[in-house]
Amino acid sequence: MEDKTTLQKIKENRHFYYFLVPFLLFFSVFMLFPIIFSFYMSLHRWGGLGQATFTGLKNYMRIFTDSTFHTALKNTIFMWLTSTPLILGFALILAVMLNQKKVKFLKYFRVGYFMPFVTSTVVVGVIFTILLDSSFGLVNFFIESVGFEKIPFLTSTTWSKISIVIVLTWRWVGYNTIIMLAGLQNIPEDLYEAAEIDGGTTLQKFFYITVPMMRPIILFTFILSTIGSFQIFTEPYIMTGGGPMQSSLSVVQYLYNSGFQQFRMGYASALSYVLFAIIFVASYFQIKIGSGEEGI
Amino acid sequence: MFEKENIKTYVFYILLITGVLISLLPFVWMITSSFKTLAEISEYPPSLLPDEVMWNNYVDVFDTVPYGRNLFNSFFVAIMYTFFGVFISATGGYALSKYREAPGRKLFFAVILSTMMIPMQVLAIPLYILMAQVGWINSYPALILPFAAQGFGLFMLKQYIDGIPDDLIEAARIDGCGEFRIFFQIILPVIKPAVAALGTIYFMNNYNLFFWPLIVTNKSIMYTVPVAIAQLQGQQFGIPLHHIMAAATLSTVPLIIIFLYFQKYIISGITMGALKG
């Protein structure tokens, strides 16, 4: 048994390859090849037609001094750092509320909160374009009826980013609530019972049992949100076009503009590699945290 | 004491209901706006219900853009993508789960896993060039195939197949059952819940996909619904908000029905990733 050659092993397990080949084929052509080709492209200048010229690391050097990229990166980081705590904070509170033993209509609440996630981002974008309109938007109607002045959500450089954050929060709270609710249901009931016997208050139970027990799930959702945030594209594309004056331009929209509007394919490839590096650093933590029970 | 408990319960439900209203109000607004005239949508103060129900918006949107075709494209592409993507994830997941002796298994698994977090935007440029080279711009294969092999799907189904006892497969082998028959007649029926969960997630993701169809189509008859709506929104003069809202409603309602029908699977699919990943 021990002395099988690799060839024999391959032959014996040939069905492994038969079963894996369809996936592997499409994975190689549409995933591995683009990853490598993208890097090759990023070392060239290419306008979409004709011959590409090798430029070495020039594209990457340019990214460092490209003020539009810096703006886009700053905007993206702003949207990430403001929306993520809002989303996860609301989601955790909501999940704890929905996890109470005697909540009535739980099924309906869950569906209601989940609905924003089901809808396409484009549809969400067009709805909020109307809702947040500076002259006739419903949100401004509410703001005015409680005595404040209308806010130019989509047309001011300060508010455009915040508008995107509002939409992100609205869309992603329900999704994260569902994940957190599943996590909460995994916390052993007797922990809470023991705390109750010791006279623990609701708040104490939340901070000393719920939060520590939920740490892995919160971390997981945090990393999902981080990765998602660096991919923001549709919301600004639909609602503000990245404006006014690039105030809501995201990294991916800049990538899109460079590649598909200005046809600077090489530069856009370099941008995509920088984006990849940023996301890789973020997801590295997830792999670290998630490993241990991978079962390889 | 009794009173205090009661007030607490009221506040609790008021908060929950307010949250649900915030979640749902934009949908209500979309639907009621889709029956308003263009002038009424941009009226201030806004009105919840239309003065006069404009069914015409739903007719006109099919005249201004080939929206019937766009709806067909979206459904066709999403269905094909779902079946194909889930199928190759199931076979691949089975291979990685149950042929533990196969040389190269760990390497394949590690490579696939390591690409799981790569977003499609990173691949967009080279994929676009590839599509242009093979003449697939404005084609169904370009909309269906590129993101069918997802590490996420493979991993999810592998995890599920890991839970199937090897004895079941061994017993079938001893009975003279071929490897492919084992997969189709034993494994597939057992993993149905995971397949349904992944399938609904794939369908929703693909139906709602915007970035890739935006890049790979430029003829209005090949647009999927999100691109068609975005093009309406992107018009320079006189954005037809009433048509956009009608189009948005038409594209969202089927999805909500699908969601309500499959919600058990969607929710289990999402939480599966969280608790095991």
Coordinates of C-alpha atoms in Angstrom, one line a residue:
Chain A
M1 CA 0.0 0.0 0.0
E2 CA 2.7 2.4 1.0
D3 CA 4.8 2.1 -2.2
K4 CA 2.4 3.6 -4.7
T5 CA 4.0 5.9 -7.2
T6 CA 2.4 9.3 -7.8
L7 CA 1.4 8.1 -11.2
Q8 CA -0.5 5.1 -9.7
K9 CA -2.1 7.4 -7.2
I10 CA -3.3 9.7 -10.0
K11 CA -4.7 6.8 -11.9
E12 CA -6.5 5.5 -8.9
N13 CA -8.0 8.9 -8.2
R14 CA -8.6 9.9 -11.8
H15 CA -12.2 10.7 -10.9
F16 CA -10.9 13.5 -8.7
Y17 CA -9.6 15.3 -11.8
Y18 CA -12.7 14.5 -13.9
F19 CA -14.9 16.1 -11.2
L20 CA -12.6 19.0 -10.7
V21 CA -11.8 19.8 -14.3
P22 CA -15.0 21.8 -15.2
F23 CA -14.4 24.2 -12.2
L24 CA -10.7 24.3 -12.7
L25 CA -11.0 25.1 -16.4
F26 CA -13.2 28.2 -15.8
F27 CA -11.3 29.1 -12.8
S28 CA -8.0 29.1 -14.8
V29 CA -9.4 31.0 -17.8
F30 CA -11.4 33.6 -15.9
M31 CA -9.6 33.9 -12.6
L32 CA -6.0 32.8 -12.7
F33 CA -5.2 34.1 -16.2
P34 CA -6.7 37.6 -15.6
I35 CA -4.8 37.9 -12.3
I36 CA -1.5 37.3 -14.1
F37 CA -2.4 39.2 -17.3
S38 CA -3.5 42.1 -15.2
F39 CA 0.0 42.3 -13.7
Y40 CA 1.6 42.1 -17.1
M41 CA -0.8 44.9 -18.3
S42 CA 0.1 47.1 -15.4
L43 CA 3.7 47.2 -16.6
H44 CA 2.6 48.6 -20.0
R45 CA 1.0 51.6 -21.5
W46 CA -1.9 50.6 -23.7
G47 CA -4.8 52.5 -25.2
G48 CA -6.9 49.6 -26.1
L49 CA -5.7 49.4 -29.7
G50 CA -2.4 48.6 -31.3
Q51 CA 0.8 47.6 -29.6
A52 CA 1.3 48.0 -25.9
T53 CA 4.5 49.7 -24.8
F54 CA 6.5 48.4 -21.8
T55 CA 6.9 51.1 -19.2
G56 CA 8.1 49.1 -16.2
L57 CA 6.9 50.4 -12.9
K58 CA 5.9 53.8 -14.2
N59 CA 2.2 53.2 -13.8
Y60 CA 2.7 52.3 -10.1
M61 CA 4.9 55.4 -9.6
R62 CA 2.3 57.6 -11.1
I63 CA -0.4 56.2 -8.7
F64 CA 1.7 57.5 -5.8
T65 CA 1.6 61.1 -7.1
D66 CA -1.9 60.9 -8.7
S67 CA -4.0 63.4 -6.8
T68 CA -7.3 62.1 -8.2
F69 CA -6.4 58.6 -6.9
H70 CA -5.6 60.1 -3.5
T71 CA -9.0 61.8 -3.5
A72 CA -10.7 58.6 -4.5
L73 CA -8.8 56.6 -1.8
K74 CA -9.6 59.2 0.9
N75 CA -13.3 59.1 -0.1
T76 CA -13.4 55.4 -0.1
I77 CA -11.7 55.2 3.3
F78 CA -14.1 57.8 4.7
M79 CA -17.1 55.8 3.5
W80 CA -15.6 52.6 4.9
L81 CA -14.8 54.0 8.3
T82 CA -18.1 55.8 8.8
S83 CA -20.5 53.2 7.3
T84 CA -19.0 50.1 8.9
P85 CA -19.4 51.1 12.6
L86 CA -22.9 52.3 11.8
I87 CA -23.9 49.2 9.9
L88 CA -22.4 46.7 12.5
G89 CA -23.6 48.8 15.5
F90 CA -27.2 48.9 14.3
A91 CA -27.0 45.2 13.2
L92 CA -25.8 44.0 16.6
I93 CA -28.4 46.0 18.5
L94 CA -31.1 44.8 16.1
A95 CA -30.0 41.2 16.3
V96 CA -30.0 41.3 20.1
M97 CA -33.5 42.7 20.1
L98 CA -34.7 40.1 17.6
N99 CA -33.1 37.4 19.7
Q100 CA -35.3 38.0 22.7
K101 CA -37.3 34.9 23.5
K102 CA -40.8 36.4 23.2
V103 CA -40.5 38.6 20.1
K104 CA -43.8 38.4 18.2
F105 CA -43.8 38.5 14.4
L106 CA -40.1 37.7 14.3
K107 CA -40.5 36.2 10.8
Y108 CA -42.0 39.4 9.4
F109 CA -39.4 41.6 11.0
R110 CA -36.6 39.5 9.6
V111 CA -38.1 39.7 6.1
G112 CA -38.6 43.4 6.4
Y113 CA -35.1 44.1 7.6
F114 CA -33.7 41.9 4.9
M115 CA -35.5 43.5 2.0
P116 CA -33.0 46.2 1.2
F117 CA -30.3 43.6 0.6
V118 CA -32.4 41.7 -1.9
T119 CA -32.8 44.7 -4.2
S120 CA -30.2 45.6 -6.8
T121 CA -27.8 48.4 -6.0
V122 CA -28.8 50.2 -9.2
V123 CA -32.5 50.2 -8.1
V124 CA -31.4 51.3 -4.6
G125 CA -29.4 54.1 -6.2
V126 CA -32.2 55.4 -8.3
I127 CA -34.7 55.3 -5.4
F128 CA -32.4 57.3 -3.1
T129 CA -31.6 59.8 -5.9
I130 CA -35.2 60.8 -5.5
L131 CA -35.5 60.4 -1.8
L132 CA -32.4 62.5 -1.2
D133 CA -33.1 65.2 -3.8
S134 CA -32.2 68.6 -2.5
S135 CA -35.4 70.3 -3.7
F136 CA -38.2 67.7 -3.7
G137 CA -36.7 64.7 -1.8
L138 CA -38.8 63.1 0.9
V139 CA -35.9 63.1 3.4
N140 CA -35.6 66.9 3.1
F141 CA -39.4 67.1 3.6
F142 CA -38.9 65.3 6.9
I143 CA -36.0 67.5 7.8
E144 CA -37.9 70.7 7.0
S145 CA -41.0 69.6 8.9
V146 CA -38.9 69.2 12.1
G147 CA -37.7 72.7 11.6
F148 CA -34.3 72.4 10.0
E149 CA -33.1 73.6 6.6
K150 CA -33.0 71.4 3.5
I151 CA -29.7 69.6 3.0
P152 CA -28.2 69.5 -0.5
F153 CA -27.4 65.8 -0.1
L154 CA -26.2 65.0 -3.6
T155 CA -25.1 68.3 -4.8
S156 CA -22.7 69.5 -2.0
T157 CA -19.1 68.3 -1.7
T158 CA -19.5 67.7 2.1
W159 CA -22.8 65.8 1.9
S160 CA -22.3 63.6 -1.2
K161 CA -20.1 61.2 0.7
I162 CA -22.4 61.1 3.6
S163 CA -25.3 60.4 1.3
I164 CA -23.5 57.3 0.0
V165 CA -22.9 56.3 3.7
I166 CA -26.6 56.7 4.4
V167 CA -27.5 54.4 1.5
L168 CA -24.8 51.8 2.4
T169 CA -26.1 51.7 6.0
W170 CA -29.7 51.4 4.9
R171 CA -28.8 48.5 2.6
W172 CA -26.4 46.5 4.7
V173 CA -27.9 46.6 8.2
G174 CA -30.4 43.8 7.6
Y175 CA -27.8 41.5 6.0
N176 CA -25.5 41.8 8.9
T177 CA -28.3 41.4 11.4
I178 CA -29.1 38.0 9.9
I179 CA -25.5 36.9 10.3
M180 CA -25.3 38.2 13.9
L181 CA -28.6 36.7 14.8
A182 CA -27.3 33.3 13.7
G183 CA -24.2 33.9 15.9
L184 CA -26.3 34.9 18.9
Q185 CA -28.3 31.7 18.6
N186 CA -25.1 29.8 19.1
I187 CA -24.4 31.4 22.5
P188 CA -25.2 28.8 25.2
E189 CA -28.3 29.9 27.1
D190 CA -26.9 28.9 30.5
L191 CA -24.4 31.7 30.4
Y192 CA -27.2 34.2 30.5
E193 CA -29.0 32.1 33.1
A194 CA -26.0 32.1 35.4
A195 CA -25.7 35.9 35.0
E196 CA -29.3 36.3 35.9
I197 CA -28.8 34.3 39.1
D198 CA -25.9 36.5 40.0
G199 CA -28.1 39.5 39.4
G200 CA -26.6 40.8 36.2
T201 CA -28.4 43.6 34.4
T202 CA -29.3 43.6 30.7
L203 CA -26.5 46.0 29.9
Q204 CA -24.0 43.9 31.9
K205 CA -25.1 40.8 30.1
F206 CA -24.7 42.6 26.7
F207 CA -21.2 43.8 27.4
Y208 CA -19.8 40.8 29.4
I209 CA -21.4 37.9 27.6
T210 CA -22.9 38.9 24.2
V211 CA -20.0 41.1 22.9
P212 CA -17.1 38.7 23.9
M213 CA -19.0 35.7 22.6
M214 CA -19.8 37.5 19.4
R215 CA -16.3 38.6 18.7
P216 CA -15.5 36.2 15.9
I217 CA -18.8 37.0 14.1
I218 CA -18.3 40.8 14.6
L219 CA -14.8 40.4 13.2
F220 CA -16.1 38.4 10.2
T221 CA -18.7 40.9 9.4
F222 CA -16.2 43.7 9.8
I223 CA -13.9 42.2 7.3
L224 CA -16.8 41.5 4.9
S225 CA -17.7 45.2 5.2
T226 CA -14.1 46.3 4.7
I227 CA -13.8 44.3 1.5
G228 CA -17.2 45.5 0.3
S229 CA -16.3 49.1 1.1
F230 CA -13.3 49.0 -1.2
Q231 CA -15.5 47.8 -4.0
I232 CA -18.0 50.7 -3.8
F233 CA -18.9 51.7 -7.3
T234 CA -22.6 51.5 -8.1
E235 CA -24.0 53.9 -5.5
P236 CA -21.8 56.9 -6.4
Y237 CA -22.0 56.0 -10.1
I238 CA -25.8 56.2 -10.1
M239 CA -26.4 58.9 -7.4
T240 CA -23.6 61.4 -7.9
G241 CA -21.4 60.3 -10.8
G242 CA -18.6 60.6 -8.3
G243 CA -19.2 64.3 -7.9
P244 CA -19.6 67.1 -7.2
M245 CA -15.9 67.8 -7.9
Q246 CA -14.9 64.2 -7.2
S247 CA -16.1 64.5 -3.6
S248 CA -17.7 61.0 -3.8
L249 CA -15.4 59.4 -6.4
S250 CA -14.5 55.9 -5.2
V251 CA -11.4 53.9 -6.0
V252 CA -13.3 51.5 -8.2
Q253 CA -15.0 54.3 -10.1
Y254 CA -11.7 55.9 -10.7
L255 CA -10.5 52.5 -12.0
Y256 CA -13.6 52.3 -14.2
N257 CA -13.1 55.8 -15.6
S258 CA -9.4 55.2 -16.3
G259 CA -9.9 51.9 -18.0
F260 CA -13.2 52.3 -19.8
Q261 CA -13.7 56.0 -20.3
Q262 CA -10.1 57.1 -21.0
F263 CA -8.9 53.7 -22.1
R264 CA -5.8 53.8 -20.1
M265 CA -5.8 50.0 -19.7
G266 CA -2.3 49.7 -18.3
Y267 CA -2.8 52.4 -15.7
A268 CA -6.2 50.9 -14.7
S269 CA -4.5 47.5 -14.3
A270 CA -2.0 49.0 -12.0
L271 CA -4.8 50.6 -10.1
S272 CA -6.6 47.3 -9.8
Y273 CA -3.4 45.7 -8.4
V274 CA -3.2 48.4 -5.8
L275 CA -6.8 47.8 -4.9
F276 CA -6.1 44.1 -4.8
A277 CA -3.2 44.7 -2.4
I278 CA -5.4 46.8 -0.1
I279 CA -8.1 44.1 -0.1
F280 CA -5.5 41.4 0.4
V281 CA -4.2 42.9 3.5
A282 CA -7.8 43.1 4.8
S283 CA -8.7 39.6 3.9
Y284 CA -5.4 38.2 5.2
F285 CA -6.8 38.8 8.7
Q286 CA -9.9 36.9 7.9
I287 CA -7.9 33.9 6.7
K288 CA -5.9 34.1 9.9
I289 CA -8.9 34.2 12.0
G290 CA -10.9 31.7 10.0
S291 CA -8.1 29.1 9.9
G292 CA -7.7 26.4 12.4
E293 CA -10.7 24.4 11.4
E294 CA -10.3 24.6 7.6
G295 CA -10.0 20.9 7.3
I296 CA -7.4 20.8 4.6
Chain B
M1 CA -43.7 47.0 38.2
F2 CA -46.3 45.7 35.8
E3 CA -46.7 49.1 34.3
K4 CA -43.0 49.5 33.8
E5 CA -42.8 46.1 32.0
N6 CA -45.6 47.2 29.7
I7 CA -43.9 50.5 28.7
K8 CA -40.7 48.6 28.0
T9 CA -42.6 46.3 25.7
Y10 CA -44.2 49.2 23.9
V11 CA -40.9 51.0 23.4
F12 CA -39.3 47.7 22.2
Y13 CA -41.9 47.2 19.5
I14 CA -42.0 50.8 18.5
L15 CA -38.3 50.7 17.9
L16 CA -38.5 47.5 15.9
I17 CA -41.4 48.7 13.8
T18 CA -39.7 52.1 13.1
G19 CA -36.7 50.2 11.8
V20 CA -38.8 48.1 9.6
L21 CA -40.6 51.2 8.2
I22 CA -37.3 52.7 7.4
S23 CA -36.3 49.5 5.6
L24 CA -39.5 49.4 3.6
L25 CA -40.4 53.0 3.0
P26 CA -38.0 53.4 0.0
F27 CA -39.8 50.5 -1.7
V28 CA -43.2 52.0 -1.0
W29 CA -41.9 55.3 -2.5
M30 CA -40.6 53.5 -5.6
I31 CA -43.9 51.9 -6.2
T32 CA -46.1 54.9 -5.6
S33 CA -43.7 57.1 -7.7
S34 CA -44.0 54.6 -10.5
F35 CA -47.6 55.6 -10.9
K36 CA -47.0 59.4 -10.8
T37 CA -46.4 61.8 -13.6
L38 CA -42.9 63.2 -14.0
A39 CA -44.1 66.5 -12.8
E40 CA -45.7 65.0 -9.7
I41 CA -42.5 63.2 -8.7
S42 CA -40.6 66.4 -8.5
E43 CA -43.3 68.3 -6.7
Y44 CA -42.7 69.8 -3.3
P45 CA -44.0 69.0 -0.7
P46 CA -44.0 65.4 -1.9
S47 CA -47.2 63.4 -2.0
L48 CA -47.3 59.8 -1.0
L49 CA -50.1 58.7 -3.3
P50 CA -50.3 59.8 -7.0
D51 CA -53.1 62.2 -7.9
E52 CA -54.0 60.1 -10.8
V53 CA -52.7 56.6 -11.3
M54 CA -50.5 56.6 -14.4
W55 CA -50.5 53.0 -15.7
N56 CA -49.0 54.5 -18.8
N57 CA -45.6 54.7 -17.2
Y58 CA -45.5 50.9 -17.4
V59 CA -46.4 50.9 -21.1
D60 CA -44.1 53.8 -22.0
V61 CA -41.0 52.3 -20.5
F62 CA -41.2 49.5 -23.0
D63 CA -41.4 52.0 -25.8
T64 CA -38.4 54.1 -24.8
V65 CA -36.0 51.2 -24.2
P66 CA -36.2 47.5 -25.2
Y67 CA -37.1 46.7 -21.6
G68 CA -38.8 43.4 -22.4
R69 CA -35.6 42.2 -23.9
N70 CA -33.6 43.5 -20.9
L71 CA -35.9 41.6 -18.5
F72 CA -35.4 38.5 -20.5
N73 CA -31.7 39.0 -20.6
S74 CA -31.5 39.4 -16.8
F75 CA -33.5 36.3 -16.1
F76 CA -31.9 34.1 -18.8
V77 CA -28.4 35.1 -17.8
A78 CA -29.1 34.7 -14.1
I79 CA -30.7 31.3 -14.5
M80 CA -27.9 29.9 -16.8
Y81 CA -25.3 31.3 -14.5
T82 CA -26.9 29.8 -11.4
F83 CA -27.2 26.3 -12.9
F84 CA -23.8 26.3 -14.4
G85 CA -22.0 27.9 -11.5
V86 CA -23.7 25.6 -8.9
F87 CA -23.0 22.5 -10.9
I88 CA -19.3 23.1 -11.3
S89 CA -19.0 24.0 -7.7
A90 CA -20.8 20.8 -6.7
T91 CA -18.6 18.5 -8.8
G92 CA -15.5 20.4 -7.7
G93 CA -16.5 20.5 -4.1
Y94 CA -17.2 16.8 -4.2
A95 CA -13.7 16.1 -5.7
L96 CA -12.0 18.1 -3.1
S97 CA -14.0 16.6 -0.3
K98 CA -14.0 12.9 -1.0
Y99 CA -10.8 12.1 -3.0
R100 CA -8.4 12.8 -0.2
E101 CA -5.6 10.7 -1.6
A102 CA -5.5 12.5 -4.9
P103 CA -2.1 14.1 -5.6
G104 CA -2.4 17.9 -6.0
R105 CA -5.6 18.1 -4.0
K106 CA -4.1 20.4 -1.3
L107 CA -2.5 22.7 -3.8
F108 CA -5.7 23.1 -5.9
F109 CA -7.6 23.8 -2.7
A110 CA -5.1 26.3 -1.4
V111 CA -5.0 28.2 -4.8
I112 CA -8.8 28.3 -5.1
L113 CA -9.2 29.4 -1.5
S114 CA -6.6 32.2 -1.8
T115 CA -8.5 33.8 -4.6
M116 CA -11.8 33.8 -2.8
M117 CA -11.5 37.4 -1.7
I118 CA -10.5 38.9 -5.0
P119 CA -13.3 41.2 -6.2
M120 CA -14.4 41.2 -9.8
Q121 CA -13.3 44.8 -10.3
V122 CA -9.7 43.6 -10.1
L123 CA -10.3 41.2 -12.9
A124 CA -12.4 43.6 -15.0
I125 CA -9.7 45.0 -17.3
P126 CA -8.1 41.7 -18.4
L127 CA -11.4 40.0 -18.7
Y128 CA -12.7 42.8 -20.9
I129 CA -9.7 42.5 -23.1
L130 CA -10.1 38.7 -23.3
M131 CA -13.8 39.2 -24.2
A132 CA -12.9 41.7 -26.9
Q133 CA -10.3 39.4 -28.3
V134 CA -12.7 36.5 -28.7
G135 CA -15.5 38.7 -30.0
W136 CA -17.7 38.2 -27.0
I137 CA -18.7 41.8 -26.3
N138 CA -22.5 42.0 -26.3
S139 CA -22.9 38.2 -26.0
Y140 CA -24.6 35.9 -23.5
P141 CA -21.5 33.8 -22.8
A142 CA -19.7 37.0 -21.7
L143 CA -22.5 37.7 -19.2
I144 CA -22.8 34.1 -18.0
L145 CA -19.4 32.4 -17.9
P146 CA -16.7 34.7 -16.4
F147 CA -17.7 34.5 -12.7
A148 CA -19.2 31.0 -12.7
A149 CA -16.2 29.4 -11.0
Q150 CA -16.4 31.0 -7.5
G151 CA -14.1 29.8 -4.7
F152 CA -16.9 30.8 -2.3
G153 CA -19.4 28.4 -3.9
L154 CA -16.9 25.6 -4.2
F155 CA -15.9 26.0 -0.6
M156 CA -19.5 26.1 0.7
L157 CA -20.5 22.9 -1.1
K158 CA -17.3 21.2 -0.1
Q159 CA -18.0 22.0 3.5
Y160 CA -21.4 20.5 3.2
I161 CA -20.2 17.4 1.4
D162 CA -17.6 16.9 4.2
G163 CA -20.5 16.1 6.4
I164 CA -21.6 13.1 4.4
P165 CA -20.1 9.9 5.8
D166 CA -17.6 8.1 3.7
D167 CA -19.2 4.8 4.5
L168 CA -22.2 5.8 2.3
I169 CA -19.9 6.2 -0.7
E170 CA -17.9 3.1 0.1
A171 CA -21.1 1.0 0.4
A172 CA -22.2 2.2 -3.0
R173 CA -18.8 1.4 -4.5
I174 CA -19.0 -2.1 -3.1
D175 CA -22.4 -2.5 -4.6
G176 CA -20.8 -1.7 -8.0
C177 CA -22.0 1.8 -8.3
G178 CA -19.9 3.9 -10.7
E179 CA -18.2 7.1 -9.6
F180 CA -20.5 9.4 -11.6
R181 CA -23.6 7.6 -10.5
I182 CA -22.5 8.0 -6.9
F183 CA -22.3 11.7 -7.4
F184 CA -25.6 12.1 -9.2
Q185 CA -27.7 9.6 -7.3
I186 CA -26.2 9.8 -3.8
I187 CA -24.4 13.0 -3.3
L188 CA -26.6 15.5 -5.2
P189 CA -29.8 14.5 -3.4
V190 CA -28.1 14.8 0.0
I191 CA -26.7 18.2 -0.6
K192 CA -29.9 19.7 -2.0
P193 CA -30.4 22.2 0.8
A194 CA -26.9 23.6 0.3
V195 CA -27.4 23.6 -3.5
A196 CA -30.7 25.5 -3.0
A197 CA -29.0 28.0 -0.7
L198 CA -26.1 28.6 -3.0
G199 CA -28.4 28.7 -6.0
T200 CA -30.6 31.5 -4.6
I201 CA -27.5 33.5 -3.6
Y202 CA -26.0 33.1 -7.1
F203 CA -29.3 34.0 -8.8
M204 CA -29.7 37.1 -6.7
N205 CA -26.1 38.2 -7.1
N206 CA -26.1 37.7 -10.9
Y207 CA -29.6 39.3 -11.4
N208 CA -28.4 42.4 -9.5
L209 CA -24.9 42.5 -11.0
F210 CA -24.0 45.9 -12.5
F211 CA -20.3 46.4 -12.9
W212 CA -19.6 43.6 -15.3
P213 CA -22.6 43.9 -17.6
L214 CA -22.0 47.6 -17.8
I215 CA -18.5 46.9 -19.2
V216 CA -19.2 44.0 -21.4
T217 CA -22.4 45.3 -23.2
N218 CA -22.9 48.5 -25.2
K219 CA -26.0 47.6 -27.2
S220 CA -29.3 48.3 -25.5
I221 CA -30.8 45.0 -26.6
M222 CA -28.0 43.2 -24.7
Y223 CA -28.3 45.2 -21.5
T224 CA -29.4 43.5 -18.4
V225 CA -32.0 45.3 -16.2
P226 CA -29.5 47.2 -14.0
V227 CA -27.6 48.6 -17.0
A228 CA -30.8 49.5 -18.7
I229 CA -32.0 51.5 -15.6
A230 CA -28.6 53.1 -15.2
Q231 CA -28.7 54.3 -18.8
L232 CA -32.1 55.8 -18.3
Q233 CA -30.8 57.6 -15.2
G234 CA -27.7 58.7 -17.1
Q235 CA -29.6 60.7 -19.7
Q236 CA -28.3 64.2 -20.0
F237 CA -31.7 66.0 -20.4
G238 CA -34.9 65.4 -18.7
I239 CA -34.3 62.2 -16.7
P240 CA -37.5 60.2 -17.1
L241 CA -37.9 59.5 -13.4
H242 CA -41.4 58.1 -13.8
H243 CA -40.2 55.5 -16.4
I244 CA -37.2 54.7 -14.2
M245 CA -39.4 54.0 -11.2
A246 CA -41.7 51.8 -13.3
A247 CA -38.7 49.9 -14.6
A248 CA -37.2 49.6 -11.1
T249 CA -40.5 48.3 -9.7
L250 CA -40.8 45.7 -12.6
S251 CA -37.3 44.5 -11.9
T252 CA -37.7 44.4 -8.1
V253 CA -41.1 42.7 -7.7
P254 CA -40.1 39.3 -9.2
L255 CA -37.0 39.3 -7.0
I256 CA -39.0 40.0 -3.9
I257 CA -41.3 37.1 -4.8
I258 CA -38.4 34.8 -5.3
F259 CA -36.9 36.0 -2.0
L260 CA -40.1 35.4 -0.1
Y261 CA -40.3 31.9 -1.6
F262 CA -36.7 31.0 -1.0
Q263 CA -35.9 33.1 2.1
K264 CA -35.1 30.0 4.2
Y265 CA -32.4 29.0 1.8
I266 CA -31.0 32.5 1.3
I267 CA -30.7 33.0 5.0
S268 CA -29.1 29.6 5.6
G269 CA -26.7 30.3 2.8
I270 CA -25.5 33.6 4.2
T271 CA -25.2 32.3 7.8
M272 CA -23.4 29.1 6.6
G273 CA -20.6 31.2 5.4
A274 CA -20.4 33.2 8.6
L275 CA -20.5 30.3 11.1
K276 CA -18.2 28.0 9.2
G277 CA -15.9 30.3 7.2

